[in-house]
Tab-separated table of C-alpha atoms in Angstrom:
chain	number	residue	atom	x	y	z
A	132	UNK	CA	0.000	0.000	0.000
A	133	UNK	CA	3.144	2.262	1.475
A	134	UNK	CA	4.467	1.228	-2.761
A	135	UNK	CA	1.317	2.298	-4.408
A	136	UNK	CA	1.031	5.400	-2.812
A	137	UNK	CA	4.859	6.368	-2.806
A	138	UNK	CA	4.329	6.176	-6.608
A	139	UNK	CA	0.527	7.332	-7.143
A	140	UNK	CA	-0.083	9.953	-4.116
A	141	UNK	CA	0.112	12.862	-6.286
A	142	UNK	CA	-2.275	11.640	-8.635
A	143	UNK	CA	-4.895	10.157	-6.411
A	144	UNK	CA	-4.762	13.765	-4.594
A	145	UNK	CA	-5.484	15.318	-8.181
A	146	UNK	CA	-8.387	12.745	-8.897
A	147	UNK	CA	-9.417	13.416	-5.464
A	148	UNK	CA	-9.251	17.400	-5.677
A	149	UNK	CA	-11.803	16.839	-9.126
A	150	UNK	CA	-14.087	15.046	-6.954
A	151	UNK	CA	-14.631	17.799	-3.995
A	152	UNK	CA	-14.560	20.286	-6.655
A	153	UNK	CA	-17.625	18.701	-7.525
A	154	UNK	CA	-18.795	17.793	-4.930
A	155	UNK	CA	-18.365	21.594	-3.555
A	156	UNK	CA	-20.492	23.008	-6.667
A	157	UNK	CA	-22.938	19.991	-6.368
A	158	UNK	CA	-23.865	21.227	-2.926
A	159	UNK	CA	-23.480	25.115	-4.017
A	160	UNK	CA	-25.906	24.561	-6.480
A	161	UNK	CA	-28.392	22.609	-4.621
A	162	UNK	CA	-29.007	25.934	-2.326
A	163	UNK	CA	-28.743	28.517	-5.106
A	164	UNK	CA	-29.996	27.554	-8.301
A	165	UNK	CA	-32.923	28.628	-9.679
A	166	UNK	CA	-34.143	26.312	-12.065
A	167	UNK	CA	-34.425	22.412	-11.035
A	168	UNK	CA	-31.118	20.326	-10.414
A	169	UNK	CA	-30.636	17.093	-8.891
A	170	UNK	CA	-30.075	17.646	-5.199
A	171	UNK	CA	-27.024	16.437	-3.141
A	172	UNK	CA	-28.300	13.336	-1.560
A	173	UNK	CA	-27.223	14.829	2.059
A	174	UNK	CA	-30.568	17.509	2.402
A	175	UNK	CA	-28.378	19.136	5.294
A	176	UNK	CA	-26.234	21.754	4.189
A	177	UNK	CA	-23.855	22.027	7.069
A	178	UNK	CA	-23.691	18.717	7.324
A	179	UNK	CA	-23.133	18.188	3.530
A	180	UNK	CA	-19.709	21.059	3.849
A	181	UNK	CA	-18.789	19.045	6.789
A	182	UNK	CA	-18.226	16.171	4.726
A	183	UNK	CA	-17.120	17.546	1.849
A	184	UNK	CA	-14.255	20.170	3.989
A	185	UNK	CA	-13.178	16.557	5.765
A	186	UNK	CA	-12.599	15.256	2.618
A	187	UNK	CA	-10.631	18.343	1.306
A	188	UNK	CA	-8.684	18.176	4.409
A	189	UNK	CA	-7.364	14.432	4.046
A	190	UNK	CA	-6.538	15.374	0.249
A	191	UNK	CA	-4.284	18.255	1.262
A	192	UNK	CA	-3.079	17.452	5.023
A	193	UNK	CA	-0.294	15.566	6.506
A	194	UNK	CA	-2.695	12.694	8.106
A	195	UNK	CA	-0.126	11.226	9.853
A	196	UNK	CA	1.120	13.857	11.620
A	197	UNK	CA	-2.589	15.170	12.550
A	198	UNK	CA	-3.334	12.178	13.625
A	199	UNK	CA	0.144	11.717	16.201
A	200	UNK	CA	-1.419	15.066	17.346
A	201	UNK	CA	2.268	16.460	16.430
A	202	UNK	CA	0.482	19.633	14.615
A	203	UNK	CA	-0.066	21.869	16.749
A	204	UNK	CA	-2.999	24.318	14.573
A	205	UNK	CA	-4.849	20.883	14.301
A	206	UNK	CA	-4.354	20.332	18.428
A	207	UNK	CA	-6.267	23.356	19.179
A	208	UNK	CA	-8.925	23.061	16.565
A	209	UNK	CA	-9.456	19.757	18.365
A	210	UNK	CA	-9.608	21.667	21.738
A	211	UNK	CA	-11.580	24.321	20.150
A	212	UNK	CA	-14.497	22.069	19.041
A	213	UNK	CA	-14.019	20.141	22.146
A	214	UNK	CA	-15.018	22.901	24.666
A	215	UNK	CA	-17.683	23.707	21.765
A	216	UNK	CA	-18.986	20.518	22.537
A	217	UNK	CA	-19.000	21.102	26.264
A	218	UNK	CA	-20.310	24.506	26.297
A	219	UNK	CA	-23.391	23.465	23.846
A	220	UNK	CA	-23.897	20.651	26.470
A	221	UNK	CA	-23.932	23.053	29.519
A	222	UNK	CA	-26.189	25.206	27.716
A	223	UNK	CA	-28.951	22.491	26.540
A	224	UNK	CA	-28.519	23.063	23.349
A	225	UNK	CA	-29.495	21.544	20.136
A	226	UNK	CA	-26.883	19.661	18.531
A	227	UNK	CA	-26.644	21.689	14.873
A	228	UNK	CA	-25.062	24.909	16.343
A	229	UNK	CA	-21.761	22.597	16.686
A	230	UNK	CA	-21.518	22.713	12.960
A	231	UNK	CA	-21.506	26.763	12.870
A	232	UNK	CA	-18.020	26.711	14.376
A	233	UNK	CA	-17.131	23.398	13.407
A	234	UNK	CA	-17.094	24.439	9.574
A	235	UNK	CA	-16.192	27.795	10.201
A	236	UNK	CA	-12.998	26.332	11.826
A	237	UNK	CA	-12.193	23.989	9.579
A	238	UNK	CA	-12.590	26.180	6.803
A	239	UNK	CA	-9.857	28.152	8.682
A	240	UNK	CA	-7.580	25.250	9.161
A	241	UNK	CA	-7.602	23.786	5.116
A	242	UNK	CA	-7.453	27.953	3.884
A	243	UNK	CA	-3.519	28.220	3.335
A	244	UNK	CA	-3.524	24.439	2.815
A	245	UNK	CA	-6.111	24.730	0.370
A	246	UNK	CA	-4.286	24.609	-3.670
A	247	UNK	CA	-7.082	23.324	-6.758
A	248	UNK	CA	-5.568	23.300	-9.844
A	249	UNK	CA	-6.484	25.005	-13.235
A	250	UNK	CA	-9.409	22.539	-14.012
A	251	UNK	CA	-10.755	22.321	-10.693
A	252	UNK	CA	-10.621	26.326	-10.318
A	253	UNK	CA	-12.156	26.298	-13.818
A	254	UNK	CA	-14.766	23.516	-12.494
A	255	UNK	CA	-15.361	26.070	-9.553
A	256	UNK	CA	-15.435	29.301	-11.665
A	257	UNK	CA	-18.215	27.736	-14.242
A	258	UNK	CA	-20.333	26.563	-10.793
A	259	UNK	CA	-20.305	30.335	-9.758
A	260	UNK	CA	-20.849	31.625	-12.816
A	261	UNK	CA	-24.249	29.361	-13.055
A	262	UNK	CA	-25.182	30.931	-9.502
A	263	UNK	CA	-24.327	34.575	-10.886
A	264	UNK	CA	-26.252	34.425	-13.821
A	265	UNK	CA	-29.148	32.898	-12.435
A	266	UNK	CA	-29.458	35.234	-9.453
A	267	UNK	CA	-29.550	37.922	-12.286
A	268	UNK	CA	-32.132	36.492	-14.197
A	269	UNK	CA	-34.173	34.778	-11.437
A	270	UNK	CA	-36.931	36.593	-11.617
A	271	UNK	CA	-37.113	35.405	-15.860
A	272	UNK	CA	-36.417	31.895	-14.466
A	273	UNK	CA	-38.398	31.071	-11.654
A	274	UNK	CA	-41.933	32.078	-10.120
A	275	UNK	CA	-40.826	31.211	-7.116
A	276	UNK	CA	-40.294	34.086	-4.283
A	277	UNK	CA	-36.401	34.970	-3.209
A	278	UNK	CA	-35.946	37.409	-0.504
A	279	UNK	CA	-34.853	40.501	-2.142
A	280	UNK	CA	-31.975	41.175	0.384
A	281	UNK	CA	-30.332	37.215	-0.485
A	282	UNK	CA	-30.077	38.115	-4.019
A	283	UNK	CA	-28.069	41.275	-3.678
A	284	UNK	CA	-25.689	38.955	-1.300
A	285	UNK	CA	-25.503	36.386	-3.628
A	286	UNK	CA	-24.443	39.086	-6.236
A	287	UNK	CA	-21.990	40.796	-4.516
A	288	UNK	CA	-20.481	37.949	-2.584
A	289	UNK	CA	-20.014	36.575	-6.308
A	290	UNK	CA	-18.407	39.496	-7.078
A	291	UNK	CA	-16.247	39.162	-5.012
A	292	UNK	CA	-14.966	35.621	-5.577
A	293	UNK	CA	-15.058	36.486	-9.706
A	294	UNK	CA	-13.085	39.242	-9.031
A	295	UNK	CA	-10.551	37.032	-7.079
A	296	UNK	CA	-10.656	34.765	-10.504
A	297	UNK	CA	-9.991	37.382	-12.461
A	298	UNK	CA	-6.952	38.524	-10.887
A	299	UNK	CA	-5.208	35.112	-10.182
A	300	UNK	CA	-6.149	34.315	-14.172
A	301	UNK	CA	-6.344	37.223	-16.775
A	302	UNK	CA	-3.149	38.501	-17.534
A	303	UNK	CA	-4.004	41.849	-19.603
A	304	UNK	CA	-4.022	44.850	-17.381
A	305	UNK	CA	-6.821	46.171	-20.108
A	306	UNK	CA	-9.454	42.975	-19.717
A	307	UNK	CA	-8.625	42.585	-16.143
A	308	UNK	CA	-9.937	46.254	-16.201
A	309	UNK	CA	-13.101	46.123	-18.261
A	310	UNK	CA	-13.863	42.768	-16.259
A	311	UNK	CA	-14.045	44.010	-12.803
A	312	UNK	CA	-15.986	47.293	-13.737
A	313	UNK	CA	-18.257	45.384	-14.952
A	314	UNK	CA	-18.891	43.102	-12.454
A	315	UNK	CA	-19.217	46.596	-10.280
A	316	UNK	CA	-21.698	48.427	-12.452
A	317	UNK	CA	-23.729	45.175	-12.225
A	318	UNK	CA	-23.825	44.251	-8.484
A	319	UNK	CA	-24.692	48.253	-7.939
A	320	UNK	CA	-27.231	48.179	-10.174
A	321	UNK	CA	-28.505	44.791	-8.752
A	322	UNK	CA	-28.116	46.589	-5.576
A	323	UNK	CA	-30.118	49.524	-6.135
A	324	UNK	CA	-32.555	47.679	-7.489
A	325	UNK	CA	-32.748	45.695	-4.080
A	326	UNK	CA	-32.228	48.225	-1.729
A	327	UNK	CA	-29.849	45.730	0.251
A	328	UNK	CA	-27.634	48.005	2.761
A	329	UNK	CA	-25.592	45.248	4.174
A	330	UNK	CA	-24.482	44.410	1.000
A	331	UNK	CA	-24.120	47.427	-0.216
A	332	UNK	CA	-22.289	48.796	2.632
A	333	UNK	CA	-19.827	45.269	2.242
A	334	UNK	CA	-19.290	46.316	-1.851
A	335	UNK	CA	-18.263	49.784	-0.952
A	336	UNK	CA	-15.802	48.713	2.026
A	337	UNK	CA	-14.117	46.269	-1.085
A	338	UNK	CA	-13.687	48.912	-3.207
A	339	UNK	CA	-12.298	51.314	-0.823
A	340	UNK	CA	-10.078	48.407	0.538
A	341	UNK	CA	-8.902	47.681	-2.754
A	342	UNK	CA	-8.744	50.854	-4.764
A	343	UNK	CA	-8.229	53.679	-2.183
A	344	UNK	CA	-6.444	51.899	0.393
A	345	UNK	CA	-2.424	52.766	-0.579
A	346	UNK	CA	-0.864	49.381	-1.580
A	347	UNK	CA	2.325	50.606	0.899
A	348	UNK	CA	-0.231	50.415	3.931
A	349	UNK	CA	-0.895	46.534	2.578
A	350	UNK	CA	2.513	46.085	3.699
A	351	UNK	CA	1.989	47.566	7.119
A	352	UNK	CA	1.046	44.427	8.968
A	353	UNK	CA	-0.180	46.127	12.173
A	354	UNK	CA	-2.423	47.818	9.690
A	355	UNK	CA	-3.617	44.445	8.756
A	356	UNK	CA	-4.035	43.229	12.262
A	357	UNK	CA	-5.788	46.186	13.041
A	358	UNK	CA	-8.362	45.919	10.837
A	359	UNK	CA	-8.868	41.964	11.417
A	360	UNK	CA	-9.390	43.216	14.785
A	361	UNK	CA	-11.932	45.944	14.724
A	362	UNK	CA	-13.993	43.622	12.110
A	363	UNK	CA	-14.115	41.054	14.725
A	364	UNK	CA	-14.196	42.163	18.115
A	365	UNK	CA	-15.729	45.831	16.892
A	366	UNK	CA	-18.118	43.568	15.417
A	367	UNK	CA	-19.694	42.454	19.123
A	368	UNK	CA	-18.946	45.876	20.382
A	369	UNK	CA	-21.144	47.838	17.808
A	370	UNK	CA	-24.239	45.493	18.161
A	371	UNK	CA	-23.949	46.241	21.989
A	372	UNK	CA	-23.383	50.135	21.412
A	373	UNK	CA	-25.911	50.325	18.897
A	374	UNK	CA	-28.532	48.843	20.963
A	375	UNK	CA	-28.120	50.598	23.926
A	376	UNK	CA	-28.428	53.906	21.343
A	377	UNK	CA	-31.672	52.339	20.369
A	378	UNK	CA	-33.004	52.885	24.034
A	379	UNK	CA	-31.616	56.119	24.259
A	380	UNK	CA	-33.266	58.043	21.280
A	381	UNK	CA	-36.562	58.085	19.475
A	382	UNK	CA	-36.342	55.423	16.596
A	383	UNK	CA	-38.596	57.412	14.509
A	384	UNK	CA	-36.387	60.815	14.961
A	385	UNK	CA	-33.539	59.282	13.316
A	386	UNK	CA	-32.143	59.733	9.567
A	387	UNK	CA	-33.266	56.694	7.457
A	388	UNK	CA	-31.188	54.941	4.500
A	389	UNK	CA	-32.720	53.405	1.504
A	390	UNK	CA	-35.954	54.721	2.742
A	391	UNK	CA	-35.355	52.807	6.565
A	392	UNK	CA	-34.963	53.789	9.458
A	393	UNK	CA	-31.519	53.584	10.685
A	394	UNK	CA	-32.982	51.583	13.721
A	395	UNK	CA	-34.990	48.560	11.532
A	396	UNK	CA	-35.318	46.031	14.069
A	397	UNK	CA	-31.239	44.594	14.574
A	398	UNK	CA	-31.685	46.267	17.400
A	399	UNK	CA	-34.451	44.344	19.537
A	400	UNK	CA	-33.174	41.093	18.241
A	401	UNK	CA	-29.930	42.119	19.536
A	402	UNK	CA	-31.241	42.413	23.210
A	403	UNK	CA	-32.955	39.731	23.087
A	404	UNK	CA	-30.506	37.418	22.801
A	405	UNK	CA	-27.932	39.111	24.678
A	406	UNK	CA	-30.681	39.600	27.982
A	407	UNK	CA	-30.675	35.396	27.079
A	408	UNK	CA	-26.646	35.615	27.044
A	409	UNK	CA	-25.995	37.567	30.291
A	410	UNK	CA	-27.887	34.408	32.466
A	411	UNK	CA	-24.474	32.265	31.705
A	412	UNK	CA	-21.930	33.993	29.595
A	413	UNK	CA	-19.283	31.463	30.433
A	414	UNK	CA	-20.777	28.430	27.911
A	415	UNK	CA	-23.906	31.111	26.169
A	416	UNK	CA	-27.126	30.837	25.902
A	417	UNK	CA	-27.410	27.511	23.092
A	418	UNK	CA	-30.095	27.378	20.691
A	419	UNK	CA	-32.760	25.671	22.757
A	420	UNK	CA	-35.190	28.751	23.155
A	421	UNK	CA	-37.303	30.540	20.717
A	422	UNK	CA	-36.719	34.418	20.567
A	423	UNK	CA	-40.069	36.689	19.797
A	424	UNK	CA	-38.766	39.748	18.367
A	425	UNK	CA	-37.795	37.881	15.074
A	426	UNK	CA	-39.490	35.025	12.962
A	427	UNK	CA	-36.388	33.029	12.779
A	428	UNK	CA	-33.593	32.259	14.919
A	429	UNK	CA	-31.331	34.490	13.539
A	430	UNK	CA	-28.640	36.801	15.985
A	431	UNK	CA	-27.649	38.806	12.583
A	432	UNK	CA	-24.245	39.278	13.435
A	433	UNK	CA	-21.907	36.786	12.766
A	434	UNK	CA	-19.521	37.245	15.691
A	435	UNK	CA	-22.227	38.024	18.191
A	436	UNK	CA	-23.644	34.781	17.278
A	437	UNK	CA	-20.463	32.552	18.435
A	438	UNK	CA	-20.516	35.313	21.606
A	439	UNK	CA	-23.909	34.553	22.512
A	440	UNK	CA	-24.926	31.010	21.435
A	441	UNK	CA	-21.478	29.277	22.305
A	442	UNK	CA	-20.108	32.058	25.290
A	443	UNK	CA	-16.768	33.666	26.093
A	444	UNK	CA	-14.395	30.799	26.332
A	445	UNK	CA	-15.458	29.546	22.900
A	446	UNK	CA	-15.542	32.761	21.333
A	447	UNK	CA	-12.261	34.265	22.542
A	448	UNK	CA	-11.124	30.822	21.278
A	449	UNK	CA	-12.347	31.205	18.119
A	450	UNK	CA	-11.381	35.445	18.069
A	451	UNK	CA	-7.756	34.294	18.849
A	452	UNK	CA	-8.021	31.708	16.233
A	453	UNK	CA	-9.431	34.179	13.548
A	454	UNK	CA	-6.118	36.479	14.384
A	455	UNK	CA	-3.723	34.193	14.414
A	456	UNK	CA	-4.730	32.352	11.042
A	457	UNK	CA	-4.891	35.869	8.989
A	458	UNK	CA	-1.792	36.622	10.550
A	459	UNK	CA	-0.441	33.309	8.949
A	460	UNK	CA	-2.067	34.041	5.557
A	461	UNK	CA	-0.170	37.448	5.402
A	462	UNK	CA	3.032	36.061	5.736
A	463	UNK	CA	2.809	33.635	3.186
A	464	UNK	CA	2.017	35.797	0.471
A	465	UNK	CA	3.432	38.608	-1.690
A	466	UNK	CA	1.321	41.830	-0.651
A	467	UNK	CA	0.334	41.811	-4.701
A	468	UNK	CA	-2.780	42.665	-6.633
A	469	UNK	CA	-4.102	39.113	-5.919
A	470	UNK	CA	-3.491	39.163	-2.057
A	471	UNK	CA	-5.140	42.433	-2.015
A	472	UNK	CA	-8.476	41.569	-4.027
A	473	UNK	CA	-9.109	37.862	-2.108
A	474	UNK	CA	-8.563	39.693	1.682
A	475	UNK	CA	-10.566	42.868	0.567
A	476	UNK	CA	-12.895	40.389	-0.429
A	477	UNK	CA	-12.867	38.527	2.887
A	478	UNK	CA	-12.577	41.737	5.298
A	479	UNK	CA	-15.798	43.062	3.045
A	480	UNK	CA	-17.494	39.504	4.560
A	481	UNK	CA	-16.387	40.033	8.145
A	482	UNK	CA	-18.043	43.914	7.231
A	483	UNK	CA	-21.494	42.568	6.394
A	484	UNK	CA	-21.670	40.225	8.933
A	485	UNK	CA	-21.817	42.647	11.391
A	486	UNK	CA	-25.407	42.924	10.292
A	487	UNK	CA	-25.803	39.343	9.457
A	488	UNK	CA	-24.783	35.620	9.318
A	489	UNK	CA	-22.963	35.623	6.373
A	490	UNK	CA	-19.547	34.981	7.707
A	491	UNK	CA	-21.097	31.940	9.126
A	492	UNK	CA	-23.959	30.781	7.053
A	493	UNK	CA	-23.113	27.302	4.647
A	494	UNK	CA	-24.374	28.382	1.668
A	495	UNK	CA	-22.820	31.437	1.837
A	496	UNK	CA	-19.739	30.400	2.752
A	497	UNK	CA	-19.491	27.806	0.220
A	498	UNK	CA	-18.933	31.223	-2.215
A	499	UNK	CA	-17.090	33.823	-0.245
A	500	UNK	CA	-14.284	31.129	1.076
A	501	UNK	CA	-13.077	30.414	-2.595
A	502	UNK	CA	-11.277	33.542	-2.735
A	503	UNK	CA	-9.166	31.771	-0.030
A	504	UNK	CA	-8.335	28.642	-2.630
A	505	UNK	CA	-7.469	31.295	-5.168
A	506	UNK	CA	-5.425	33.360	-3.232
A	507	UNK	CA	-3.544	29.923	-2.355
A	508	UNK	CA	-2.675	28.990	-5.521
A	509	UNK	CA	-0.935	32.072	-6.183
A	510	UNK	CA	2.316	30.798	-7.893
A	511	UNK	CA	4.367	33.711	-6.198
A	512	UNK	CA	3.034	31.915	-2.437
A	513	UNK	CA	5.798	31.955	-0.232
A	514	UNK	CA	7.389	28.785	1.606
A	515	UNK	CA	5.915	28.364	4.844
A	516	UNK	CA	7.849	27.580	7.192
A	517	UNK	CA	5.933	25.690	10.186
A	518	UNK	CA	5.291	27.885	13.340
């Protein structure tokens, strides 16, 4: 067996790496497409990533070495999701809010491990551009109802990742050019059409990250930090400020956006849960209540979610992980035109998600993280050296 793979590893990992390419679009378009496909046999999304990320991992990780515990990222995942499991237990919870972190974690782990080829990018690319052209034409191809504000994140999300393609693939300064203003005109059109301020907010951070932003500050990495920072920790911190300003002023008095008011109901879903978080902070308050100032069980913040569901041990694990794996990714690359689109891209998620789940959420996920794969394939990738 030792023979067989000495002398076939590298193609069984290729063959393997067409299969989860697959697999990952297979699942991607089971949750977005418009028109009828046949649906991955696993009706669970987050269970369905689960299995899909574990197989990614085994294709690109040293198994051995995981498995001797003699990695030490991969020994405090393991603790991570251990005390996740713990704290969920304390808490009564149900047992799906594992997966939130669980993928989100993993995710983490395989991102700078994480290297498709051309045809499985190209597999990847022609799955999102399926997505992207239906979510512009859904209306053409399906009576169905979408939520207005899903579409304008599936379009700029999208834009994101394309943009990421385009940068790692198209050589010409000129077509890179007429490409990505494209893709912009489109997703603010699609956005003004939708009135989505999330998303629109999220597009306008990415092009302020990535044109405005001075590429000599990209290679300021406590610029870097900082921002990884404020997106996740300011995250918590501006849900808690912003409700307590909702009980200080008149919600009606207040300037609106998009025709809403500036306080549109975040801000009583916020309390809620956090009134439910203060009781025991330590493990958080699970998922094994229902909440009455939404219709769903929904915390609309991605951080405040792992804060309040999962508590402060598992969330300043997971904060400390977040920092300490974009810290890694910045080393390990050139501070060049395609490191700067794929991490605008991803600081642009961490900005929506202070308003929702994005950051978290499978199906979204399954797009925004392939700017990660991209970025990792960049031939100009530096040698890691293990830490």
């Amino acid at each position: 067996m030792n023979q067989f793979w000495s002398n076939n590893g590298e193609k069984c990992r290729q063959a393997g790496t067409w299969i989860v390419s697959a697999l990952w679009i297979w699942v991607l378009l089971s949750y977005w497409s418009c028109v009828p496909l046949p649906k991955f046999p696993i009706s669970n999304f987050e269970v369905s990533f689960f299995l899909v990320l574990g197989i990614q991992i085994l294709l690109c990780c040293d198994m051995k070495e995981m498995l001797q515990f003699r990695n030490r990222e991969w020994n405090y995942v393991l603790a991570l999701l251990a005390v996740t499991v713990i704290c969920l237990f304390l808490a009564d919870s149900r047992p799906g809010a594992f997966f939130t972190v669980c993928n989100f974690c993993l995710l983490l782990y395989v991102s700078d491990r994480w290297n498709w080829k051309i045809g499985p990018q190209c597999l990847a690319l022609c799955g999102c551009l399926g997505v992207y052209i239906q979510w512009l034409f859904w209306p053409e191809l399906t009576s169905a109802k979408r939520n207005p504000n899903m579409a304008g994140t599936v379009i700029v999300f999208l834009t994101f990742t394309l943009f990421a393609f385009v940068e790692r693939w198209i050589q010409k300064k000129w077509l890179r050019i007429l490409i990505q203003v494209s893709l912009l005109l489109v997703a603010f059109h699609q956005l003004w059409i939708y009135r989505g301020r999330g998303t629109a907010a999220a597009l306008l951070f990415f092009c302020i990250m990535k044109y405005l932003v001075p590429a000599v500050a990209w290679q300021k990495e406590k610029y870097y930090r900082l921002a990884f920072g404020i997106l996740s920790i300011g995250s918590v911190l501006f849900a808690i400020l912003y409700t307590a300003a909702w009980q200080i002023f008149d919600p009606e008095k207040v300037l609106r956006i998009f025709g809403k008011r500036l306080f549109s109901g975040r801000e009583s879903i916020w309390l809620e849960f956090l009134q439910h978080f203060i009781k025991q902070p330590f493990w958080g308050a699970g998922t094994n209540f229902t909440i009455h100032s939404f219709s769903e069980f929904n915390v609309h913040n991605a951080m405040l979610d792992i804060l309040v569901i999962h508590g402060v041990i598992v969330f300043a694990m997971v904060l400390a992980y977040i920092w300490w794996k974009m810290k890694r990714i910045y080393h390990a690359h050139p501070k060049n035109l395609l490191f700067i689109t794929a991490m605008a891209g991803v600081m642009a998620v961490f900005w929506e998600s202070v308003t929702d789940m994005d950051l978290l959420w499978t199906p979204e996920f399954m797009i925004w993280s392939l700017m990660l794969m991209i970025l990792n394939s960049d031939p100009d990738k530096i040698q890691e050296r293990e830490e």
